[in-house]
Tab-separated table of C-alpha atoms in Angstrom:
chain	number	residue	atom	x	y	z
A	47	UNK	CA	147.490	129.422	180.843
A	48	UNK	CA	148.546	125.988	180.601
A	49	UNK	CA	146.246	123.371	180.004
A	50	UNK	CA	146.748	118.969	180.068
A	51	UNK	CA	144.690	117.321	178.080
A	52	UNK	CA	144.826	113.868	179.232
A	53	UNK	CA	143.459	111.094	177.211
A	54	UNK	CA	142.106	107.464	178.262
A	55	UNK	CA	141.433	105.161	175.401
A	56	UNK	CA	141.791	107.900	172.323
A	57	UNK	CA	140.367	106.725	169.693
A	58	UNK	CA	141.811	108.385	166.883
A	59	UNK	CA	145.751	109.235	166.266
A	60	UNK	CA	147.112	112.305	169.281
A	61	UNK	CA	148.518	114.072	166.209
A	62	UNK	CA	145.173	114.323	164.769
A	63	UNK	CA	144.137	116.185	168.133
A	64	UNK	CA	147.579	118.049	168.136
A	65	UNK	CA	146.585	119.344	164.349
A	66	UNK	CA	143.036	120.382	165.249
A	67	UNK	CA	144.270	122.491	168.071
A	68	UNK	CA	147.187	124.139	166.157
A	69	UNK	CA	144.242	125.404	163.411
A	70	UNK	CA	142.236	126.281	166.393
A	71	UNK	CA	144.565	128.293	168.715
A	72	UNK	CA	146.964	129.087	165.636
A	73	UNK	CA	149.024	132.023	167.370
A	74	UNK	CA	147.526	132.324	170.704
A	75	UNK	CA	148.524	128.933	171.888
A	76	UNK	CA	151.273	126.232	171.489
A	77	UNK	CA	151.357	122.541	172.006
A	78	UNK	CA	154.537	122.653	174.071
A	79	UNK	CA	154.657	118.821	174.916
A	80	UNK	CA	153.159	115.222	174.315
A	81	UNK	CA	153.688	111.587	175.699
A	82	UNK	CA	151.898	108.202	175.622
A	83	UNK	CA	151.441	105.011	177.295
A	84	UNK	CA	149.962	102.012	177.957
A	85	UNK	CA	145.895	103.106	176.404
A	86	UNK	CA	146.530	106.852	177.568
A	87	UNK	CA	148.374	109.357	176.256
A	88	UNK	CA	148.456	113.810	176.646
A	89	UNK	CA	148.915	116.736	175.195
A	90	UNK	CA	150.502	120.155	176.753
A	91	UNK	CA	148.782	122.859	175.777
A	92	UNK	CA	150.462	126.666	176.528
A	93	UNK	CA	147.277	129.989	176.127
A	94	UNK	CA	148.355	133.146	175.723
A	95	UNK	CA	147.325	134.731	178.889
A	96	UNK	CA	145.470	137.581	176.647
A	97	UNK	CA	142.373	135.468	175.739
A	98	UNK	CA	139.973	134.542	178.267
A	99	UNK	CA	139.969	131.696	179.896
A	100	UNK	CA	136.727	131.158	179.885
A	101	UNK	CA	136.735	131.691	175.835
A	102	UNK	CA	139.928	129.757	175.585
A	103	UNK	CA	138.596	126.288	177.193
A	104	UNK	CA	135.456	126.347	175.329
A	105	UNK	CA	137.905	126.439	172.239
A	106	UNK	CA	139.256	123.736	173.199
A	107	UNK	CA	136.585	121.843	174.082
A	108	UNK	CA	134.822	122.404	171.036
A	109	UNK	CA	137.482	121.173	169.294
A	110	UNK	CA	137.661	118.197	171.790
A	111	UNK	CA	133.369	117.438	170.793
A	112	UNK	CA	134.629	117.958	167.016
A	113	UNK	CA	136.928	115.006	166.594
A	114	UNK	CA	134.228	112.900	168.871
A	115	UNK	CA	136.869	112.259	171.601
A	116	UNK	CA	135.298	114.602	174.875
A	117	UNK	CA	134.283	111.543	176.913
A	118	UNK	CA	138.067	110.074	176.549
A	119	UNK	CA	138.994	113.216	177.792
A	120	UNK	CA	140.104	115.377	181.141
A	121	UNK	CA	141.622	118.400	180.953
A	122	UNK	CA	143.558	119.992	183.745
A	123	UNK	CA	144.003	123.893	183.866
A	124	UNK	CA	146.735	125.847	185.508
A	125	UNK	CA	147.282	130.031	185.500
């Protein structure tokens, strides 16, 4: 599963995101990509397609709610 995690207005540093998802997923995902611009910026997320889905974007969102940056946030999910 892939997953873009779109940010408007982050307020914190992406590669504190980036970090908090690599202890999350540790091997059963991979940031595979990032870019920023003007007050938005993303992260590319890759899911091993053996965990859930379902279990694999709550995951993330948890981790999203954690760092206090959800409502900056939009996530867009692809098989």
């Amino acid at each position: 599963m892939f997953v873009e995690i779109a940010f408007a207005g982050l307020p914190i540093d992406r590669d504190e995101v980036e970090e908090a998802l690599d202890a999350a997923f540790g091997p059963d995902g991979e940031i595979t990509g990032a870019g920023s611009g003007m007050e938005r910026c993303h992260l590319d997320l890759e899911i091993e397609g053996s965990l859930d889905r379902g279990v694999a974007l709550e995951r993330v969102r948890s981790v999203l709610a954690g760092l206090g940056v959800q409502e900056c946030t939009t996530l867009n999910v692809s098989d």
